[in-house]
Tab-separated table of C-alpha atoms in Angstrom:
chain	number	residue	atom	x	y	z
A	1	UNK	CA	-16.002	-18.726	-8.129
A	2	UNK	CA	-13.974	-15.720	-7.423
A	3	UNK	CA	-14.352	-12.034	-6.152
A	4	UNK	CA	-12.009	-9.370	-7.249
A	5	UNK	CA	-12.765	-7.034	-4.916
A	6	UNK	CA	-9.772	-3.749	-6.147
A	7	UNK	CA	-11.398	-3.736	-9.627
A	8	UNK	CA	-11.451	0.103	-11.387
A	9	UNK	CA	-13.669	-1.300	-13.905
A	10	UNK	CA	-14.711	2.404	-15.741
A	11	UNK	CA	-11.302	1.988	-17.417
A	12	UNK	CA	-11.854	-1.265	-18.648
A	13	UNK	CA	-13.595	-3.065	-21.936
A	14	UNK	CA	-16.392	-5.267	-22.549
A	15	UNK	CA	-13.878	-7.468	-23.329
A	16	UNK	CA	-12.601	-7.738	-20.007
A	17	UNK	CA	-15.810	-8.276	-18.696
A	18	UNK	CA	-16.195	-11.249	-20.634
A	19	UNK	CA	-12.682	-12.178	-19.819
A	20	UNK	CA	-13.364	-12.403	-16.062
A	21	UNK	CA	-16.862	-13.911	-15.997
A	22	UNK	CA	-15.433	-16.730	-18.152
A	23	UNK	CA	-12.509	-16.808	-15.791
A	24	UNK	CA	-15.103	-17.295	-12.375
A	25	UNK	CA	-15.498	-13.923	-11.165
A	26	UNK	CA	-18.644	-13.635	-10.026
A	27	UNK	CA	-18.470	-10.073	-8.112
A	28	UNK	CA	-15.950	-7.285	-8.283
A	29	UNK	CA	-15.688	-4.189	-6.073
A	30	UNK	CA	-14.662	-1.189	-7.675
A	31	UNK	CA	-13.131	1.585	-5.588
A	32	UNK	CA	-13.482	5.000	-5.811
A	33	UNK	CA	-9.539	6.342	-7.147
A	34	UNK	CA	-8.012	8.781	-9.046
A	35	UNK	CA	-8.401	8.616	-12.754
A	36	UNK	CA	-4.878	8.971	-13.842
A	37	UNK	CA	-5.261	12.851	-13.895
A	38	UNK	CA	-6.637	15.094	-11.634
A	39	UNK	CA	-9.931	16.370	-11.345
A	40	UNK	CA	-10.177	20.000	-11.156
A	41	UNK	CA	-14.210	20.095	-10.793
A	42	UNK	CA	-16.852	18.550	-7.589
A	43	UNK	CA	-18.791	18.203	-9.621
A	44	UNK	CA	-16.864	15.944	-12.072
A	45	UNK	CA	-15.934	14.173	-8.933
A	46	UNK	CA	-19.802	13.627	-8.248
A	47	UNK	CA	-20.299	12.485	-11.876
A	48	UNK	CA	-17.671	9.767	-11.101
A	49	UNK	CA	-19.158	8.532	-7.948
A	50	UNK	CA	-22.580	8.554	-9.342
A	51	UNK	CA	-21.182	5.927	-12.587
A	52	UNK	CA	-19.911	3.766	-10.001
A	53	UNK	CA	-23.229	3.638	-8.090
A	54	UNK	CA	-25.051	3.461	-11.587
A	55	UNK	CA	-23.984	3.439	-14.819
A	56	UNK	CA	-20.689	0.553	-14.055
A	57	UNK	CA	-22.987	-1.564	-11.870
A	58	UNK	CA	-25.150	-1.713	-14.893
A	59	UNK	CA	-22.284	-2.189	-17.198
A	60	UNK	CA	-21.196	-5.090	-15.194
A	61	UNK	CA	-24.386	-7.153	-14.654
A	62	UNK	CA	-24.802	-6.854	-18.169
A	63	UNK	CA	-22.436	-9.566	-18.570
A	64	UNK	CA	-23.146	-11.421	-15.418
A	65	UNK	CA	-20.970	-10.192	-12.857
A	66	UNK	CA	-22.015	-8.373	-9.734
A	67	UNK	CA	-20.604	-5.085	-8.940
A	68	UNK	CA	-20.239	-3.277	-5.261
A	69	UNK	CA	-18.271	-0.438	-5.194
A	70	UNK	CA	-16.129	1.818	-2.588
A	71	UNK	CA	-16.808	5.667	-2.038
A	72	UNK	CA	-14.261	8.130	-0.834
A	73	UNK	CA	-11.693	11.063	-1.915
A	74	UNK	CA	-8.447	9.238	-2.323
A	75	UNK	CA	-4.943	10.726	-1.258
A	76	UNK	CA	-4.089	11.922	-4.018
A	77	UNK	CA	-6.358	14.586	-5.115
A	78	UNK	CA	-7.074	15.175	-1.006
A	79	UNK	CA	-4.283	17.545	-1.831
A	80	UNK	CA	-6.317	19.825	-3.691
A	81	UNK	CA	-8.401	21.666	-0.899
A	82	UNK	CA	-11.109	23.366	-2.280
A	83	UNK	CA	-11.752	20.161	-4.446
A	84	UNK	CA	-11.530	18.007	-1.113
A	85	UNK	CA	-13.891	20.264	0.959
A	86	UNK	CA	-16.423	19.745	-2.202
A	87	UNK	CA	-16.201	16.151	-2.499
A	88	UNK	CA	-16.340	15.652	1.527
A	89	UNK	CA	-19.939	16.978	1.811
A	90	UNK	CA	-21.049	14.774	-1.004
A	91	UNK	CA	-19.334	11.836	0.548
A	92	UNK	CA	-22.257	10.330	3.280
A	93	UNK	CA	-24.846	10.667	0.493
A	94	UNK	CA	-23.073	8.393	-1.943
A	95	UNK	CA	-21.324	6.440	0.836
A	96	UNK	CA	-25.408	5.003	1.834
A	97	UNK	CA	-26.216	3.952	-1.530
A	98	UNK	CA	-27.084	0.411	-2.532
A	99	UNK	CA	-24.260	-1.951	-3.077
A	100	UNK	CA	-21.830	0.238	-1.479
A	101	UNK	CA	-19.376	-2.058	1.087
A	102	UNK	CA	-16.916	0.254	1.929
A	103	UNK	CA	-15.113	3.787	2.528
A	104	UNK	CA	-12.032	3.721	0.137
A	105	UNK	CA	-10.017	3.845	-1.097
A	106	UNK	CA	-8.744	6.297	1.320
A	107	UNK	CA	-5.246	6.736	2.852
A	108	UNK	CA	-1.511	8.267	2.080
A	109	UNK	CA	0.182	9.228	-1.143
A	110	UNK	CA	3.137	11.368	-0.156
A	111	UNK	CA	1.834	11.606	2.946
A	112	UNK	CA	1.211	15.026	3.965
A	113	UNK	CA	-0.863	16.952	6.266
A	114	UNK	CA	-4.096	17.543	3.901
A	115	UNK	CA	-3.790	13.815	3.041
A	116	UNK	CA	-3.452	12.764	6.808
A	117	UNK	CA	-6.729	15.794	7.599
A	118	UNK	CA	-9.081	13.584	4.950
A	119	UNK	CA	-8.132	10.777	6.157
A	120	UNK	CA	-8.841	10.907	9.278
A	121	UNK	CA	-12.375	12.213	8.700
A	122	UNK	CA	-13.205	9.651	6.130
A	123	UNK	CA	-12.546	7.276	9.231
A	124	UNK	CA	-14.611	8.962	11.361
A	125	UNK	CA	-17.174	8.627	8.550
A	126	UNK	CA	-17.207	5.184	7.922
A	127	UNK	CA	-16.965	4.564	11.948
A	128	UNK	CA	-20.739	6.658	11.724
A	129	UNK	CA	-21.756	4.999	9.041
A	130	UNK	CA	-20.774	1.288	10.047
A	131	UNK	CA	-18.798	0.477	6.912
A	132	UNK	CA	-15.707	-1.537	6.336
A	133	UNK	CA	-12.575	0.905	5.062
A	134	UNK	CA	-10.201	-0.258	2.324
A	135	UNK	CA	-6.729	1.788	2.387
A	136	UNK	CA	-4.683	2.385	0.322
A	137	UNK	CA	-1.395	2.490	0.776
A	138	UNK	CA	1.649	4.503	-0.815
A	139	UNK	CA	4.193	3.620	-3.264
A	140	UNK	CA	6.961	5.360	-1.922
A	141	UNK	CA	8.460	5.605	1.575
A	142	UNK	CA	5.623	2.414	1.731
A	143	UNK	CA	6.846	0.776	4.844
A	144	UNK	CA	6.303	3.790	7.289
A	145	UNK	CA	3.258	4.932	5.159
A	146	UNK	CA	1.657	1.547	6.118
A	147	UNK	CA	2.065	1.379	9.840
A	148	UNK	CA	1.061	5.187	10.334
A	149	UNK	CA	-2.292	4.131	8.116
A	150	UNK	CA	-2.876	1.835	11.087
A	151	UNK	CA	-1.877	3.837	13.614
A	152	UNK	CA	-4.186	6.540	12.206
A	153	UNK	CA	-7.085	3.865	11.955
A	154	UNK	CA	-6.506	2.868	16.119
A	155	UNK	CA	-6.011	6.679	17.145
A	156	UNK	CA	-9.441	6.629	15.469
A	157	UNK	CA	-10.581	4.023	16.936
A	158	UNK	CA	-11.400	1.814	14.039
A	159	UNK	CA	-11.835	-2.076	14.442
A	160	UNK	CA	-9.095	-3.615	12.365
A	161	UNK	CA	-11.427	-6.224	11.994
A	162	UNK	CA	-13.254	-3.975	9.700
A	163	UNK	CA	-10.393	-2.364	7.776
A	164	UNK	CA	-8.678	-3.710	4.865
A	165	UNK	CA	-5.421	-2.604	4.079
A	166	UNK	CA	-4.426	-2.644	0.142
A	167	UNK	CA	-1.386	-3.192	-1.710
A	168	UNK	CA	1.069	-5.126	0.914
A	169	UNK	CA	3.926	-6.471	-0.176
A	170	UNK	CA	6.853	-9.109	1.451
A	171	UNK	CA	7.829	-5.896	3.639
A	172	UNK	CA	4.823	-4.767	5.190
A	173	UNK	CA	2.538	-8.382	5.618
A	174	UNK	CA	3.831	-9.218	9.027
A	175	UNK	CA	2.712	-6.048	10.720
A	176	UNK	CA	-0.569	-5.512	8.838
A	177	UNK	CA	-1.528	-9.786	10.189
A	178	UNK	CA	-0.082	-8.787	13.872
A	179	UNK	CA	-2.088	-6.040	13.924
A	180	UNK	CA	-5.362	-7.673	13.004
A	181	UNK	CA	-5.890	-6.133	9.966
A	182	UNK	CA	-6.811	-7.759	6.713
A	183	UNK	CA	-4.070	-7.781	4.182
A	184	UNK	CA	-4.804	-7.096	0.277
A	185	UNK	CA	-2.277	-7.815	-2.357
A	186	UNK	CA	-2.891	-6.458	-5.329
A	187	UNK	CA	-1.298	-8.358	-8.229
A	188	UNK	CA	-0.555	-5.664	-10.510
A	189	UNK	CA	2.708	-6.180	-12.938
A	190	UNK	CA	5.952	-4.470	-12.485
A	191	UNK	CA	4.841	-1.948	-9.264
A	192	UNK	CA	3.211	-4.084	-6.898
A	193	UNK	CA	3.032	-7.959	-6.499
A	194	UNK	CA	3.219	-10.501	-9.232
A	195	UNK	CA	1.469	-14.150	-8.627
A	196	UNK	CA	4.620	-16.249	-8.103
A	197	UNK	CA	5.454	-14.126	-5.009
A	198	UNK	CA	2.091	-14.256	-4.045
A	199	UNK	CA	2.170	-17.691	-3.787
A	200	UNK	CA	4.733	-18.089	-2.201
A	201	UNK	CA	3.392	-15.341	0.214
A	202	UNK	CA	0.891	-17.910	0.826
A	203	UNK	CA	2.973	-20.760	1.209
A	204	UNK	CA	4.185	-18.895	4.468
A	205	UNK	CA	1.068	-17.076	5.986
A	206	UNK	CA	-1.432	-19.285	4.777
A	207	UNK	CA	-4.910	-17.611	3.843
A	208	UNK	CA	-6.127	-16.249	7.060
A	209	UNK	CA	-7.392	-12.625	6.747
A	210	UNK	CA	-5.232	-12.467	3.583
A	211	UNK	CA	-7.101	-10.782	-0.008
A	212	UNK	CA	-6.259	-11.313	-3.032
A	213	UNK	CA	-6.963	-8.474	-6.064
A	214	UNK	CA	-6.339	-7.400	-9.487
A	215	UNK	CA	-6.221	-3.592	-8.926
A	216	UNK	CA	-6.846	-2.945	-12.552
A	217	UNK	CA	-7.207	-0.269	-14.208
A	218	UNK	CA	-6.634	2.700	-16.947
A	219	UNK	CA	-2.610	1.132	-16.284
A	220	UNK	CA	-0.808	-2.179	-17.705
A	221	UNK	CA	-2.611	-4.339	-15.536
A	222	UNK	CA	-4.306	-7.635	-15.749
A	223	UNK	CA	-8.090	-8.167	-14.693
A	224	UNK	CA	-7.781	-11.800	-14.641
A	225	UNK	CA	-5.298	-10.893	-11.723
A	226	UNK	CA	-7.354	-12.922	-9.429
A	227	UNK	CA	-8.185	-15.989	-11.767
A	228	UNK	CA	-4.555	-16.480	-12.449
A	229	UNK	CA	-3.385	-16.250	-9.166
A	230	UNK	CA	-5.745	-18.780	-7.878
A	231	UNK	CA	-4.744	-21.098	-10.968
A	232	UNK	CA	-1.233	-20.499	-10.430
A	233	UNK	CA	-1.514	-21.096	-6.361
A	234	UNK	CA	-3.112	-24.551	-7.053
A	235	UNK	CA	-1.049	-25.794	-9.215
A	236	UNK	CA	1.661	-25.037	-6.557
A	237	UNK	CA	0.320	-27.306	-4.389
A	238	UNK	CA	-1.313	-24.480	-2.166
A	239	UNK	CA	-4.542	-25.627	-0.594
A	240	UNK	CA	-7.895	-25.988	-2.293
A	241	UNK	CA	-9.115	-24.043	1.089
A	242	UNK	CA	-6.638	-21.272	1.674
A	243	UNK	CA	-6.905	-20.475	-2.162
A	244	UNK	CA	-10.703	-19.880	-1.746
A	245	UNK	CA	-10.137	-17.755	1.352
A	246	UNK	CA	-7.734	-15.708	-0.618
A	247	UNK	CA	-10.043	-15.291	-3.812
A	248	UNK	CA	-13.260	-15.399	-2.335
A	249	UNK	CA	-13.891	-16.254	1.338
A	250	UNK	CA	-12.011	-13.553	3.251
A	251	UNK	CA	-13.486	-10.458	0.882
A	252	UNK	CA	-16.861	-11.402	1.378
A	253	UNK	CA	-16.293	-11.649	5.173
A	254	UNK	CA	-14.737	-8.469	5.337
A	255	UNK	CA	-16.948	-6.386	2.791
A	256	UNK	CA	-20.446	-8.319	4.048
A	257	UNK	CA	-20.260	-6.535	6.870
A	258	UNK	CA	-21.505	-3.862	5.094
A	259	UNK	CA	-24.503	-5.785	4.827
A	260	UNK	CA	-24.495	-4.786	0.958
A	261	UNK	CA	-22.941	-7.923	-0.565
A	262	UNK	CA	-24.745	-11.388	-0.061
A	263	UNK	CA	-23.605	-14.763	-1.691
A	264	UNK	CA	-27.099	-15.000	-2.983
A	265	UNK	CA	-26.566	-11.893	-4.991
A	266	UNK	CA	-24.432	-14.404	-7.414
A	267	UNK	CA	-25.977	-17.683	-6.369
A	268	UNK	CA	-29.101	-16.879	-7.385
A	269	UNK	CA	-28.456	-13.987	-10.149
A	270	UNK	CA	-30.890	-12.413	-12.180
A	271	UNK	CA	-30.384	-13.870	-15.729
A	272	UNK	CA	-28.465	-11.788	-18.331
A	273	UNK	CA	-30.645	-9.685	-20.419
A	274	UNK	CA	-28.475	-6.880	-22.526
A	275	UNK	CA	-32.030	-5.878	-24.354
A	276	UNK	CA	-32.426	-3.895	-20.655
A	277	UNK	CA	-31.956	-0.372	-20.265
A	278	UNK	CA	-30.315	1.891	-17.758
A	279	UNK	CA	-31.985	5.124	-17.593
A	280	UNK	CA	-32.529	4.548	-21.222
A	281	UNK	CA	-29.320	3.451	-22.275
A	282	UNK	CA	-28.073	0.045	-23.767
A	283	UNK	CA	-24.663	-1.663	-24.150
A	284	UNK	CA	-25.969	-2.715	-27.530
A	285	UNK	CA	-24.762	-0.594	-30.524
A	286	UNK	CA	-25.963	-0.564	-33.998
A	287	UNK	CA	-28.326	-3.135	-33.782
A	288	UNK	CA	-26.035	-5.818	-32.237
A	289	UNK	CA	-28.180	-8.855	-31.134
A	290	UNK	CA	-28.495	-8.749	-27.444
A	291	UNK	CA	-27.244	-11.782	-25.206
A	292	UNK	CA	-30.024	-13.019	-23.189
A	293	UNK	CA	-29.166	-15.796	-20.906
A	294	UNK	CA	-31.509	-17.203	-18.124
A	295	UNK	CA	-29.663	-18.222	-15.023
A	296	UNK	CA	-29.182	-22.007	-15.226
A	297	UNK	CA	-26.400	-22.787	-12.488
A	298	UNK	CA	-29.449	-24.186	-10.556
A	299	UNK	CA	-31.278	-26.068	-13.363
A	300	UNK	CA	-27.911	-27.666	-13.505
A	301	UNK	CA	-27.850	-29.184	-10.388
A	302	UNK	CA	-30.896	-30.076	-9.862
A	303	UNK	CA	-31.751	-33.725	-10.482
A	304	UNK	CA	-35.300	-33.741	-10.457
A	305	UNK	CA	-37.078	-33.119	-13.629
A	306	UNK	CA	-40.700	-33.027	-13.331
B	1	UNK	CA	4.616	13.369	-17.400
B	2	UNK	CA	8.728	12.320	-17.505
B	3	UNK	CA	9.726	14.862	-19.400
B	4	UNK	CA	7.564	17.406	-17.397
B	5	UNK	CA	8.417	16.397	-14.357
B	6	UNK	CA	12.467	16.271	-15.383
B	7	UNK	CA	11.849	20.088	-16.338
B	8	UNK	CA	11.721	20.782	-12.658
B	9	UNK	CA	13.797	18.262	-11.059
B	10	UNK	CA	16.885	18.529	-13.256
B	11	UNK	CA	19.370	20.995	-13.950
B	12	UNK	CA	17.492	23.452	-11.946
B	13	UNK	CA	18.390	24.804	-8.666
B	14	UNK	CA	14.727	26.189	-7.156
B	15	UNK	CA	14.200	22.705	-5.395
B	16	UNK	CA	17.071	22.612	-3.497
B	17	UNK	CA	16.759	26.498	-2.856
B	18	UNK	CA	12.859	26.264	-2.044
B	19	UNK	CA	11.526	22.853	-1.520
B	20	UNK	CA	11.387	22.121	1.950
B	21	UNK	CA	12.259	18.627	3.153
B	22	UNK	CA	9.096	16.998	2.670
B	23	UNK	CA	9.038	17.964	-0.717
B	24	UNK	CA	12.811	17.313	-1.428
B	25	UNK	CA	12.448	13.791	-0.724
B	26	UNK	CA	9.268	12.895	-2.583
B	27	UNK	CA	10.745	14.544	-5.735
B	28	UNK	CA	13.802	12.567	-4.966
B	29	UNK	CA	11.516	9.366	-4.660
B	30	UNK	CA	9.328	10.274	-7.999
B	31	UNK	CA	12.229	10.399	-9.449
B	32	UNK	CA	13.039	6.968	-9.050
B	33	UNK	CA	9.823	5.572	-9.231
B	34	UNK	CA	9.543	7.204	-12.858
B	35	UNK	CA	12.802	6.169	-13.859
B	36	UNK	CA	14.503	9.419	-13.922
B	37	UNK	CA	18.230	9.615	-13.441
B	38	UNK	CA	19.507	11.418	-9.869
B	39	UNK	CA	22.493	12.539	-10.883
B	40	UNK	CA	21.092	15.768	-12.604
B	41	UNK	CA	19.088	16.820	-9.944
B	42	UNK	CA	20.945	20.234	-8.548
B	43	UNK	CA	21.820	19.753	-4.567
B	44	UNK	CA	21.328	16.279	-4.758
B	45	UNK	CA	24.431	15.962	-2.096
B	46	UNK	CA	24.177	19.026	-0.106
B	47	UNK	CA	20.504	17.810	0.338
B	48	UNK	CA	21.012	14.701	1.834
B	49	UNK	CA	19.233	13.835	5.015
B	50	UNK	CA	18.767	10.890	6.962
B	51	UNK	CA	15.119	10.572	6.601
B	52	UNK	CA	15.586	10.261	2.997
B	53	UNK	CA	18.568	7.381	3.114
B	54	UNK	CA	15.971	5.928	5.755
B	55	UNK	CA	13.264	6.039	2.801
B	56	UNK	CA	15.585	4.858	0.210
B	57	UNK	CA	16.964	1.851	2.421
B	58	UNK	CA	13.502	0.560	2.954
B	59	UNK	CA	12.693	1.004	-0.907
B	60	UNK	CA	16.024	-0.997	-1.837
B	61	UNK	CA	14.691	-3.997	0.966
B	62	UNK	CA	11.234	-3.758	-0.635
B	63	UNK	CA	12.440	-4.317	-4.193
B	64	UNK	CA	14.770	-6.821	-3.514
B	65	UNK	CA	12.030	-8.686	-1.985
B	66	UNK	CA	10.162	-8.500	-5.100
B	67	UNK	CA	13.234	-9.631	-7.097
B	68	UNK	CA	13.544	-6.713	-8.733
B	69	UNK	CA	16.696	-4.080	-9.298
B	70	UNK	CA	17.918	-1.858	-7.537
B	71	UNK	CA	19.424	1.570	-9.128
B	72	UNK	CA	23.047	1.897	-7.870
B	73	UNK	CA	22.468	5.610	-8.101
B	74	UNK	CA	20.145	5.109	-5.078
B	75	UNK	CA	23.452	4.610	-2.447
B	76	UNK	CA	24.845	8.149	-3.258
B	77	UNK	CA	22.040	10.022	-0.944
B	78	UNK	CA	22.230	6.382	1.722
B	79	UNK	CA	25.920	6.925	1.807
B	80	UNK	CA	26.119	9.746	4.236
B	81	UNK	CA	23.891	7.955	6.588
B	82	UNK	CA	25.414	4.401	5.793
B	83	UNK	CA	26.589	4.250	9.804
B	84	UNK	CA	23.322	5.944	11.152
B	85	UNK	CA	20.983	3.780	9.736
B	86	UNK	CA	23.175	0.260	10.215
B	87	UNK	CA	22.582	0.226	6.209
B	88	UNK	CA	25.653	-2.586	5.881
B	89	UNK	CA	23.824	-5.832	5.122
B	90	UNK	CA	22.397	-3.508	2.270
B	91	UNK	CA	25.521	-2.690	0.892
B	92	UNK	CA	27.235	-6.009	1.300
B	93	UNK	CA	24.323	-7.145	-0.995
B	94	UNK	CA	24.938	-4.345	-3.610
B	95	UNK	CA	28.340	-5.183	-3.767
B	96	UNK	CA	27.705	-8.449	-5.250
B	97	UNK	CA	25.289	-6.514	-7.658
B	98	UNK	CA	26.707	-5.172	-11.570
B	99	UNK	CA	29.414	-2.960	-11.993
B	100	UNK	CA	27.450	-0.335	-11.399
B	101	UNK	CA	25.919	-1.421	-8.552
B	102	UNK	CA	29.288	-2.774	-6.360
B	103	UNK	CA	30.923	0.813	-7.547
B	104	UNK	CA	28.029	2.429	-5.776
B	105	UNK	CA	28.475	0.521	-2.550
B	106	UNK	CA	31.602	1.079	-2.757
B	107	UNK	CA	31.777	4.601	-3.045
B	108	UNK	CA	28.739	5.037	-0.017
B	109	UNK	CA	31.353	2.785	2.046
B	110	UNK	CA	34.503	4.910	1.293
B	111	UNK	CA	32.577	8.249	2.374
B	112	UNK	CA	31.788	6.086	5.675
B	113	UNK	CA	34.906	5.716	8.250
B	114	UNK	CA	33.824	3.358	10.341
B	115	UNK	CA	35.818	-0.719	10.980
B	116	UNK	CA	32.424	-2.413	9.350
B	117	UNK	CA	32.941	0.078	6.058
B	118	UNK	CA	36.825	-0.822	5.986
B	119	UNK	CA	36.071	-4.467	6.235
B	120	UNK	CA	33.293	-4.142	3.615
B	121	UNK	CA	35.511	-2.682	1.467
B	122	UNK	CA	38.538	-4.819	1.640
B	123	UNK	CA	36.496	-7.816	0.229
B	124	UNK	CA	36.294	-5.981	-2.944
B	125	UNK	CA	39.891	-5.382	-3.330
B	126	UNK	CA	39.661	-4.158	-7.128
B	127	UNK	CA	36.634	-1.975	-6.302
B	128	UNK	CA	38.163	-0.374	-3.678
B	129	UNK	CA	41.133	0.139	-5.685
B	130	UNK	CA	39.579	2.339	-8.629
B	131	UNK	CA	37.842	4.132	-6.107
B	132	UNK	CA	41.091	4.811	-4.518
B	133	UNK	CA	42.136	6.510	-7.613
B	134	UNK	CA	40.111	9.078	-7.524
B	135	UNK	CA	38.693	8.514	-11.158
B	136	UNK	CA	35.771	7.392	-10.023
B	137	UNK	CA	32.694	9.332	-8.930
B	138	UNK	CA	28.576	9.487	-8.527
B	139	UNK	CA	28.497	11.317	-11.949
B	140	UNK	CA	30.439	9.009	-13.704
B	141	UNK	CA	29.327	5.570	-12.698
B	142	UNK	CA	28.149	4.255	-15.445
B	143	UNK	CA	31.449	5.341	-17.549
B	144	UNK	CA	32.739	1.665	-15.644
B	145	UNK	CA	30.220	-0.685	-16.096
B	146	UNK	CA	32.508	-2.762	-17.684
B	147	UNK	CA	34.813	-3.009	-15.577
């Protein structure tokens, strides 16, 4: 059983549903980003938080997998201020919705002062609200970017305990652990980490308060990210245990504390009915024969027939 | 989005004219992340500044780390800083890069007069001797790759 919990699933197929179900994923978090371009609308911004809430969560369970998602006005289009003061009022009603475990993903892109304004207040948001915060942290000048994120998240007086910061790499792990932060490594090819360095990322820090994701999305990028790495770290020799921290464990510590995501939600899943509708809407097209699938993970175990 | 992007960054002067240093850098940066070639951007030496060799330093640790290359055009805007910012052990490893890349730590170290850049450069005798010739410059690195 895995989590991927960085998963922008709108951008994504059926296929790769299937893909990662078959793979173990049982639950995915999908934060609230950027969609490659722009948006030059609130209200196309809303739209967006409102399919992560509904239509994707649908999407998802419609193939078995459980789907949480993150709300917040990334860095990126922060920059954009009339767009940003839009979005920020619509924020705390989305941010209260069911199966919503986090602010994110929220943090620095090139790092300047509208980025730094949003992010603070997003902070102070999820501090009100009692949510974890996954950040997200820049590409370039990345070192610097990542310790002011945390020294942004103590001057607000976040709990690092609570925050979860995204995308480290061999130069910025040390500080993020030291600091008491959880570290996310998002194994996404050519810009951020690839597996083998992962593992042996875990050969050294072992799987304390470390997260594993696949960060996919409209990109090259691979949402079996998580599956693979976990595959590749065993057969490494890396520990049954610290793999399961690092692919399961550790982001349902961290993102439970929104009190959004239970085990049970997978555990004991409702069964897989694609006949069902989502404000009228199907999956199914032109008559395709629906999968229907009652849960059986339980029958399976169970010894007793009577 | 490259060739957009290239439209302001090269052969144009109204960054270096009007882009304050904030600005500068990241376009220097996006450049680099997007693949795009330094050498055309206008001002690229009368712009350096030590933030940005601080930047680029960190950038060249972070991709080594990841086993990935390093663009040798990345040590023209580090060399004026190479003292500043202790950026040696960096260059020592770029000089056992390519062609490309030792020419480019070379040519950071010879703008640097300092005993560690002297010693640097004396363990790449032939290196330091095309530089020394003066035929060899940031616009025309890649002219030697062979060599």
């Amino acid at each position: 059983m895995y989590i991927d919990p960085h998963a922008h699933m709108v951008s994504r197929t059926t296929d790769d549903y299937e893909a990662m179900a078959a793979a173990g994923v049982v639950a995915l978090i999908e934060p609230a980003f950027w969609v490659g371009q722009p948006r030059t609308f609130v209200g196309t911004y809303v739209d967006y938080l409102s399919s992560l809430v509904g239509w994707e969560r649908f999407r998802a369970g419609q193939f078995g997998i459980r789907h949480y998602c993150t709300i917040g006005l990334n860095s990126k289009e922060a920059n954009n201020e009339a767009l940003a003061e839009g979005v920020m009022e619509w924020l705390p009603r989305f941010a209260m919705k069911e199966g919503v475990v986090a602010i994110g993903e929220i943090g620095y892109d090139e790092q300047t002062p509208l980025e730094e304004k949003y992010f603070r207040a997003q902070l102070a948001l999820a501090k009100e609200l009692a949510l974890p915060v996954m950040v997200h942290t820049p590409h370039r000048d990345k070192k610097r970017g990542t310790s002011r994120s945390m020294d942004v998240c103590e001057e607000m007086g976040l709990d690092p305990s609570w925050v979860v910061i995204d995308h480290n790499n061999e130069e910025t792990v040390r500080e993020t652990l030291d600091r008491g932060y959880w570290a996310g490594f998002s194994i996404y090819p050519s810009t951020k980490m690839g597996n083998a360095r992962m593992v042996d990322l875990l050969r050294h820090y072992g799987g304390d308060r470390i997260i594993v994701d696949s960060a996919c999305d409209w990109g090259i990028s691979d949402c079996l990210g998580v599956a693979k790495t976990a595959r590749l770290a065993l057969a490494s020799g890396i520990d049954e245990q610290v793999v399961r921290q690092v692919t399961y464990a550790n982001a349902l510590c961290v993102y439970g504390k929104s009190e959004q995501m239970h085990e049970s939600d997978w555990l004991d899943p409702p069964g897989i009915d694609q006949r069902t509708l989502y404000e009228g809407n199907s999956i199914l097209r032109g008559g395709r024969e629906p999968r229907i699938e009652h849960p059986d993970r339980h029958a399976a175990d169970d010894l007793l027939i009577d | 989005m490259r060739a957009v992007f290239e439209v302001i960054a090269h052969g144009n002067p109204y960054p270096r004219d009007h882009f304050d240093l904030h600005r500068w850098n990241h376009m220097v940066l996006k450049a680099l992340f997007i693949g795009s070639r330094l050498t055309p951007i206008v001002g690229i030496d009368q712009r350096h500044n030590p933030e940005l060799a601080r930047i680029l330093l960190e950038y060249a640790d972070e991709r080594w780390a990841a086993g990935r290359a390093v663009t040798p055009e990345l040590w023209r805007c580090v060399g004026p800083c190479v003292d500043a910012l202790g950026a040696y052990a960096a260059l020592q490893r770029a000089l056992a890069g390519s062609p490309a890349e030792r020419l480019a730590a070379g040519l950071a170290l010879s703008q640097t007069d300092t005993p560690s850049a002297r010693h640097l450069l004396t363990s790449v005798p032939e290196t330091a001797a095309l530089i020394g010739t003066g035929r060899i410059g940031w616009n025309n690195l890649h002219h030697y790759e062979a060599i």
